[in-house]
Amino acid sequence: VWLMLRMAKSAHDADQLDLSRYLYEQVRSIDPLVIEGMHEYGYLLFTQNDKNALNGLTNDILRIDNRHATGWLLASMFCECRKEDDISDASGSNAKTFVEKAIQLDPSFAAAFIFKGHLHLSQGNHEQATIAFYQANSLCKTLESYKGLVTANLTLGKTKEAMVAAKESVTLMPK
């Protein structure tokens, strides 16, 4: 299972989204109680706007352990994905509430800070997005956190900070 999770993440990073999704589905069929790496699968479903699959994954993970940050991050993704259909939550307040719950449960969960940064970017809160991406980056330096930092800094007109983040991200590339 662990190896299949790494393969699914690698396929996602290489933009082989169909393969990545297939591998995540295989992991879930082998071990339906696995929580590790499901935030990455959830993000894949979120980017593909697959509300039904994301809803099912969210419910499954919250049923397994509702005190695990992953379930609440998935709930945030689902609310954000569904936002366009739900006029009562057009501000994305449910998504913000759930991502904050994920961070409260696990303050070292970098993926929650990354998604929080994405939420802030989508709402035009670029300063808050920068803070969230810096927090994620301080926990775990990933291409996603650097990408968020570059995007947020560019939207604020901070090209020097964006360039620094872009240059630092190159250190994560395989040699």
mmCIF file of C-alpha atoms in Angstrom:
data_model
loop_
_atom_site.group_PDB
_atom_site.id
_atom_site.type_symbol
_atom_site.label_atom_id
_atom_site.label_comp_id
_atom_site.label_asym_id
_atom_site.label_seq_id
_atom_site.Cartn_x
_atom_site.Cartn_y
_atom_site.Cartn_z
ATOM 1 C CA VAL A 1 0.000 0.000 0.000
ATOM 2 C CA TRP A 2 2.754 2.425 0.911
ATOM 3 C CA LEU A 3 4.506 1.831 -2.412
ATOM 4 C CA MET A 4 1.281 2.317 -4.366
ATOM 5 C CA LEU A 5 0.694 5.604 -2.520
ATOM 6 C CA ARG A 6 4.171 6.812 -3.534
ATOM 7 C CA MET A 7 3.540 5.699 -7.125
ATOM 8 C CA ALA A 8 0.202 7.556 -7.164
ATOM 9 C CA LYS A 9 1.851 10.725 -5.835
ATOM 10 C CA SER A 10 4.656 10.434 -8.401
ATOM 11 C CA ALA A 11 2.153 9.931 -11.212
ATOM 12 C CA HIS A 12 0.257 13.021 -10.029
ATOM 13 C CA ASP A 13 3.453 15.063 -9.896
ATOM 14 C CA ALA A 14 4.232 13.937 -13.461
ATOM 15 C CA ASP A 15 0.743 15.039 -14.605
ATOM 16 C CA GLN A 16 -0.317 11.464 -15.265
ATOM 17 C CA LEU A 17 -3.641 12.132 -13.574
ATOM 18 C CA ASP A 18 -5.548 9.097 -14.846
ATOM 19 C CA LEU A 19 -2.803 6.756 -13.635
ATOM 20 C CA SER A 20 -2.603 8.586 -10.323
ATOM 21 C CA ARG A 21 -6.333 8.323 -9.764
ATOM 22 C CA TYR A 22 -6.320 4.639 -10.704
ATOM 23 C CA LEU A 23 -3.529 3.933 -8.203
ATOM 24 C CA TYR A 24 -5.295 5.825 -5.407
ATOM 25 C CA GLU A 25 -8.473 3.870 -6.144
ATOM 26 C CA GLN A 26 -6.487 0.635 -5.992
ATOM 27 C CA VAL A 27 -5.049 1.640 -2.602
ATOM 28 C CA ARG A 28 -8.570 2.358 -1.328
ATOM 29 C CA SER A 29 -9.809 -1.019 -2.582
ATOM 30 C CA ILE A 30 -6.901 -2.872 -0.927
ATOM 31 C CA ASP A 31 -7.119 -0.975 2.357
ATOM 32 C CA PRO A 32 -10.304 1.081 2.768
ATOM 33 C CA LEU A 33 -9.108 2.256 6.199
ATOM 34 C CA VAL A 34 -5.966 3.983 4.930
ATOM 35 C CA ILE A 35 -5.813 7.701 5.733
ATOM 36 C CA GLU A 36 -2.181 8.442 4.824
ATOM 37 C CA GLY A 37 -1.927 10.231 1.493
ATOM 38 C CA MET A 38 -5.674 10.651 1.083
ATOM 39 C CA HIS A 39 -5.344 14.440 1.163
ATOM 40 C CA GLU A 40 -3.319 14.126 -2.040
ATOM 41 C CA TYR A 41 -6.003 11.938 -3.596
ATOM 42 C CA GLY A 42 -8.608 14.434 -2.421
ATOM 43 C CA TYR A 43 -6.707 17.294 -4.028
ATOM 44 C CA LEU A 44 -6.632 15.343 -7.291
ATOM 45 C CA LEU A 45 -10.415 14.889 -7.091
ATOM 46 C CA PHE A 46 -10.771 18.581 -6.217
ATOM 47 C CA THR A 47 -8.762 19.688 -9.258
ATOM 48 C CA GLN A 48 -10.837 17.367 -11.434
ATOM 49 C CA ASN A 49 -14.011 18.842 -9.876
ATOM 50 C CA ASP A 50 -15.296 15.338 -9.082
ATOM 51 C CA LYS A 51 -17.688 16.320 -6.308
ATOM 52 C CA ASN A 52 -19.239 12.869 -5.899
ATOM 53 C CA ALA A 53 -15.939 11.045 -5.471
ATOM 54 C CA LEU A 54 -14.579 13.784 -3.183
ATOM 55 C CA ASN A 55 -17.745 13.660 -1.075
ATOM 56 C CA GLY A 56 -17.464 9.880 -0.754
ATOM 57 C CA LEU A 57 -13.783 10.046 0.189
ATOM 58 C CA THR A 58 -14.479 12.795 2.726
ATOM 59 C CA ASN A 59 -17.281 10.819 4.370
ATOM 60 C CA ASP A 60 -15.179 7.651 4.455
ATOM 61 C CA ILE A 61 -12.182 9.352 6.079
ATOM 62 C CA LEU A 62 -14.317 11.206 8.637
ATOM 63 C CA ARG A 63 -16.080 7.922 9.499
ATOM 64 C CA ILE A 64 -12.705 6.216 9.995
ATOM 65 C CA ASP A 65 -11.335 8.952 12.286
ATOM 66 C CA ASN A 66 -13.021 12.314 12.740
ATOM 67 C CA ARG A 67 -10.112 13.519 14.867
ATOM 68 C CA HIS A 68 -7.651 13.210 12.009
ATOM 69 C CA ALA A 69 -6.841 16.420 10.147
ATOM 70 C CA THR A 70 -7.084 14.763 6.738
ATOM 71 C CA GLY A 71 -10.851 14.333 6.937
ATOM 72 C CA TRP A 72 -11.385 17.992 7.732
ATOM 73 C CA LEU A 73 -9.054 19.101 4.954
ATOM 74 C CA LEU A 74 -11.059 16.926 2.563
ATOM 75 C CA ALA A 75 -14.272 18.503 3.887
ATOM 76 C CA SER A 76 -12.789 21.913 3.138
ATOM 77 C CA MET A 77 -11.909 20.823 -0.396
ATOM 78 C CA PHE A 78 -15.413 19.469 -0.909
ATOM 79 C CA CYS A 79 -17.022 22.702 0.291
ATOM 80 C CA GLU A 80 -14.784 24.744 -1.988
ATOM 81 C CA CYS A 81 -15.507 22.432 -4.915
ATOM 82 C CA ARG A 82 -19.234 22.679 -4.237
ATOM 83 C CA LYS A 83 -19.206 26.435 -3.608
ATOM 84 C CA GLU A 84 -20.298 27.334 -7.131
ATOM 85 C CA ASP A 85 -23.475 25.233 -6.641
ATOM 86 C CA ASP A 86 -24.257 26.516 -3.138
ATOM 87 C CA ILE A 87 -25.305 30.146 -3.058
ATOM 88 C CA SER A 88 -25.648 30.037 0.746
ATOM 89 C CA ASP A 89 -21.870 29.533 1.066
ATOM 90 C CA ALA A 90 -20.619 31.740 -1.760
ATOM 91 C CA SER A 91 -18.027 33.283 0.570
ATOM 92 C CA GLY A 92 -16.436 29.894 1.216
ATOM 93 C CA SER A 93 -16.857 30.214 4.974
ATOM 94 C CA ASN A 94 -17.474 26.477 5.399
ATOM 95 C CA ALA A 95 -14.272 25.684 3.528
ATOM 96 C CA LYS A 96 -12.360 28.116 5.773
ATOM 97 C CA THR A 97 -13.914 26.652 8.917
ATOM 98 C CA PHE A 98 -12.985 23.102 7.948
ATOM 99 C CA VAL A 99 -9.401 23.935 6.948
ATOM 100 C CA GLU A 100 -8.980 25.760 10.277
ATOM 101 C CA LYS A 101 -10.279 22.635 12.063
ATOM 102 C CA ALA A 102 -7.680 20.550 10.199
ATOM 103 C CA ILE A 103 -4.931 22.956 11.301
ATOM 104 C CA GLN A 104 -6.235 22.951 14.872
ATOM 105 C CA LEU A 105 -6.119 19.141 14.958
ATOM 106 C CA ASP A 106 -2.628 18.987 13.425
ATOM 107 C CA PRO A 107 -0.662 22.250 13.402
ATOM 108 C CA SER A 108 2.144 20.501 11.493
ATOM 109 C CA PHE A 109 -0.093 19.473 8.561
ATOM 110 C CA ALA A 110 1.506 21.456 5.720
ATOM 111 C CA ALA A 111 -1.149 20.402 3.198
ATOM 112 C CA ALA A 112 -3.801 22.203 5.250
ATOM 113 C CA PHE A 113 -1.782 25.430 5.152
ATOM 114 C CA ILE A 114 -1.293 25.032 1.399
ATOM 115 C CA PHE A 115 -5.025 24.636 0.852
ATOM 116 C CA LYS A 116 -5.686 27.562 3.182
ATOM 117 C CA GLY A 117 -3.376 29.602 0.964
ATOM 118 C CA HIS A 118 -5.332 28.509 -2.113
ATOM 119 C CA LEU A 119 -8.576 29.533 -0.423
ATOM 120 C CA HIS A 120 -7.163 32.972 0.350
ATOM 121 C CA LEU A 121 -5.899 33.358 -3.222
ATOM 122 C CA SER A 122 -9.296 32.446 -4.657
ATOM 123 C CA GLN A 123 -10.910 35.085 -2.440
ATOM 124 C CA GLY A 124 -8.372 37.782 -3.284
ATOM 125 C CA ASN A 125 -6.730 37.780 0.158
ATOM 126 C CA HIS A 126 -3.202 37.723 -1.230
ATOM 127 C CA GLU A 127 -1.421 38.804 1.984
ATOM 128 C CA GLN A 128 -3.156 36.053 3.952
ATOM 129 C CA ALA A 129 -2.330 33.584 1.182
ATOM 130 C CA THR A 130 1.348 34.511 1.419
ATOM 131 C CA ILE A 131 1.298 33.912 5.169
ATOM 132 C CA ALA A 132 -0.366 30.503 4.748
ATOM 133 C CA PHE A 133 2.123 29.428 2.079
ATOM 134 C CA TYR A 134 5.052 30.574 4.249
ATOM 135 C CA GLN A 135 3.644 28.551 7.138
ATOM 136 C CA ALA A 136 3.342 25.495 4.901
ATOM 137 C CA ASN A 137 6.845 26.032 3.592
ATOM 138 C CA SER A 138 8.265 26.291 7.096
ATOM 139 C CA LEU A 139 6.718 22.897 7.897
ATOM 140 C CA CYS A 140 7.608 21.111 4.671
ATOM 141 C CA LYS A 141 9.252 22.549 1.603
ATOM 142 C CA THR A 142 7.235 21.332 -1.377
ATOM 143 C CA LEU A 143 6.805 22.484 -4.937
ATOM 144 C CA GLU A 144 3.167 23.254 -4.130
ATOM 145 C CA SER A 145 4.065 25.596 -1.257
ATOM 146 C CA TYR A 146 6.680 27.345 -3.384
ATOM 147 C CA LYS A 147 4.232 27.636 -6.278
ATOM 148 C CA GLY A 148 1.746 29.272 -3.925
ATOM 149 C CA LEU A 149 4.388 31.642 -2.609
ATOM 150 C CA VAL A 150 5.394 32.682 -6.112
ATOM 151 C CA THR A 151 1.779 33.210 -7.201
ATOM 152 C CA ALA A 152 0.794 35.151 -4.073
ATOM 153 C CA ASN A 153 3.877 37.354 -4.184
ATOM 154 C CA LEU A 154 3.428 38.110 -7.877
ATOM 155 C CA THR A 155 -0.190 39.142 -7.334
ATOM 156 C CA LEU A 156 1.037 41.517 -4.626
ATOM 157 C CA GLY A 157 3.655 42.950 -6.975
ATOM 158 C CA LYS A 158 6.492 41.549 -4.859
ATOM 159 C CA THR A 159 8.605 40.268 -7.717
ATOM 160 C CA LYS A 160 11.803 40.025 -5.660
ATOM 161 C CA GLU A 161 10.147 37.715 -3.101
ATOM 162 C CA ALA A 162 8.564 35.712 -5.925
ATOM 163 C CA MET A 163 11.967 35.269 -7.596
ATOM 164 C CA VAL A 164 13.563 34.158 -4.320
ATOM 165 C CA ALA A 165 10.832 31.545 -3.811
ATOM 166 C CA ALA A 166 11.147 30.364 -7.426
ATOM 167 C CA LYS A 167 14.917 29.986 -7.087
ATOM 168 C CA GLU A 168 14.557 28.102 -3.797
ATOM 169 C CA SER A 169 12.044 25.737 -5.402
ATOM 170 C CA VAL A 170 14.683 24.658 -7.905
ATOM 171 C CA THR A 171 16.588 23.012 -5.043
ATOM 172 C CA LEU A 172 13.743 20.486 -4.772
ATOM 173 C CA MET A 173 14.210 19.311 -8.347
ATOM 174 C CA PRO A 174 15.998 16.020 -8.868
ATOM 175 C CA LYS A 175 19.579 16.422 -10.022
#
